[in-house]
Amino acid sequence: MSIEKQHQKDHTLRDRFIFLIFSLILVELCLSGLINNTREGAFERKRQEVEQFFLSVPNRDKARNSSYEFSKKPHIPGSQRDVILAKRILQIFQTELGISPTEEVIFQAGSTESRNATLQLTAEDRIDQPTAWIDVYYPELDTPKQQSVQVLNQEGQITWTANLAEEGDPLDEDAYSSRNDVPTWHYYSADGEAEGQLVYVNYGTKQDFEALLSAGVNLTGKIALARYGEVYRGIKVENAQIFGAVGLLMFTDIRDDGYITAQNGYATYPHGPARNPSSVQRGSSHMLYVYPGDLSTPGYPAYQNSSRQEPSNVLSIPSIPISWKTARALIEESGLYNNSTSDKVVRVTNRVDRAPAPIWNTMASIPGRISDEVVVLGCHRDAWVLGAADPVSGTVSLMEAVRAFGALLRTGWKPLRTILFTSWDAEEVGLVGSTEFGEDFGEWLSRYAVAYLNVDISAAGPRWLIYGTPSLNDLIRRTAQDIPHPTREERTLWDARHDKGFENDCIDTQDSRPNSTGIQMLGLGSDHAVFLLRLGIAASDQMFKGVTEFDVPYHYHSIYDSHRWMQMYGDPGFHKHIAVAKHLGLMALRLADSLILPLNTSHGASALDDYLTSVETQFNTSTNFHGLRKSIHTLQTASAEFEREKKEAELNFHATLAGNSPSFSSRIFDSTSSELSYVLPYHPYSGWLSQFMGQTSFMVFEEEIRQSYIRIANANKKSMMFDRGFLSDEGLPERPWFKNLMVGPDREQGEAESMHRNGYEGAPFPALSEALQSGNNKRVEYETQRLRDLLEDLSVKLRS
Ligand SMILES: [Zn+2]
């Protein structure tokens, strides 16, 4: 090529480039002008009106009444009260969403009726009205027969028998009257009897057991005595089993209660805020971190006639939970006080029957105008005993959000996307109801679910904790900044992330982690597990809880988690129930109604850098992750490009609308009207969309609009698929139920307790972390490559 020609070519390229930039600036200027003055400005006003109306509905008195009703009696999974509440929630869904009242919608999971109830939500001939129903699954449930802890003398005679029941006090009537209704036992613990000397093992972590071993304490044939905390129950039992113990007792240690203790002069509950010394934390104690859900049907739904497998996530030694008071007496009676091993032998008996039994998931839907995008939100309904905080507070928040959606519906509003409400059963025993649904409708959820928003405990203390997948960070934060603080006028819900202190009087505005987003990583702790960790669906969870050093101890899984405790200490005035209802509801509303899905792939991609850094720091590894970093950066670039495309697609859509027939645009809504009653039926986009979709013949200019909408729809599909991109069919090593390679449950901590008590975050890059821990370089290489392949694939998909 001659120099001259080269010059000419350079000129042409430069001119083209300048023209391109100029056009872009021009388009940008035109668009911003249009948007401010006309269409989008009006859309924005309309959106705000809809949201303000929505937020005006949740009500503290109604929340208090529901809390009282739902927490009056024990409602453990499979119980009479559990099915009564399942039907009660069905009735609320029907009343609030304008569905004709009937109980003829209780379906056996797996039946045609049950399959259709969910699948029809996205079918071509779907029902255009809200629906509600109950799916009945049959997981294995425990029936406790006999639990006892005894001390034996040299002759093997019983010298002392522990009182395992919580005492109760007539001052808290509900707790008192239910004190003998639900035995204190560990769900899915081994059926059996064990005898041995007692050894105190602190928290029962791996390090605790190793320390004992190196101090010369032999665990073989012993009964371990562990305190609650640090790690999930199942991890303690697994460790005890690995180190040779034959049984385990787990007690609540008031030394972990922080400042509000009897020792510091506070009366014990129900006479004051300190922990009742007879309170016991029940709970599941199997290997939930191997797989959650029904023990006998891993990876597939527990229908009544499903074939069953021998569970591979239960442990072989029995465990029993006891109170602080009982632990003290036991230590004394067995002669453990000044020794590492007790003088006397302790006998632990745990007799349970285990068989498939019915559980009830109550569901409801509001059909949207788009047929193939569904927003899911939910809370479990079953409780260990009364469960005023866990999960009644969450259920009450969810119901207040449902009422707000119902009120919107009555104004004629209709969401753009379908909304699915869920009231799960049997969460307490191993996330069963949600997991079975997720396994039953996995394919459907993968295709259509936009996000899953969870709530469990919504109120049990002053600090707002928020968990979520990074792609939801933006939505979570912005929404929290639009919700008032539950009790402080000048603040927002977002500020409540720092609150602490007895009686809510201390507000700390310092974020302890400077670069943090303020949103914690989700783990295995509640019903979001199947959505995020198996199906790759963006998810969130939130709660108000106490800060250990300052706040009133929460009687977790005890009879004292009662309405009275809630009114006095958990959430006096029910302000926090309402704040969560608003945040949960508004997030769902924004996910359902935004033209462009509020999922941010750039945030999703940039979080991976932090994940990798935290793995490197944790394992202090010399492994070079240069290649993996590069793949992360490739994804970040692709995400940034994609986020730009989303913005352009939206601008283009508005511009196309504005540029077309005014009569067509005016059919979208009448922006001159200020009457709420008139305005509300006309959703910014949905009014247009319904006409658009109902129309059989289009004028030529309408084809242009159609194309600009298709561009939006494509962008939304890619946003939805972003978190699916982290799934690997192969799953985690030895735990193939878990498919997500970006986040997962840590095998050392198990995490299930975390959501409720310790605040642990999920573990980033779980398979890679395990490989690093194993010290096997081949494994590390393999896991690094698996991650790289996923990230490179996802980058290509985002760019396609
Ligand atoms: Zn719960």
PDB file of C-alpha atoms and ligand atoms in Angstrom, residues 380 382 389-391 427-428 456-457 525-526 556-557 756, ligand 1:
ATOM      1  CA  HIS A 380     -41.453 -20.116  55.525  1.00  0.00           C
ATOM      2  CA  ASP A 382     -43.545 -23.574  59.980  1.00  0.00           C
ATOM      3  CA  ALA A 389     -39.789 -13.959  65.239  1.00  0.00           C
ATOM      4  CA  ASP A 390     -38.864 -17.131  63.344  1.00  0.00           C
ATOM      5  CA  PRO A 391     -40.734 -17.068  61.017  1.00  0.00           C
ATOM      6  CA  GLU A 427     -37.920 -24.858  56.508  1.00  0.00           C
ATOM      7  CA  GLU A 428     -36.853 -25.416  60.104  1.00  0.00           C
ATOM      8  CA  ASP A 456     -37.484 -15.404  57.369  1.00  0.00           C
ATOM      9  CA  ILE A 457     -36.961 -13.652  60.686  1.00  0.00           C
ATOM     10  CA  GLY A 525     -29.315 -20.167  55.852  1.00  0.00           C
ATOM     11  CA  SER A 526     -32.885 -20.083  54.567  1.00  0.00           C
ATOM     12  CA  TYR A 556     -33.899 -18.912  69.102  1.00  0.00           C
ATOM     13  CA  HIS A 557     -36.068 -22.028  68.447  1.00  0.00           C
ATOM     14  CA  HIS A 756     -30.199 -16.561  62.474  1.00  0.00           C
TER      15      HIS A 756
HETATM   16 ZN    ZN B   1     -36.669 -19.426  60.118  1.00  0.00          ZN
END
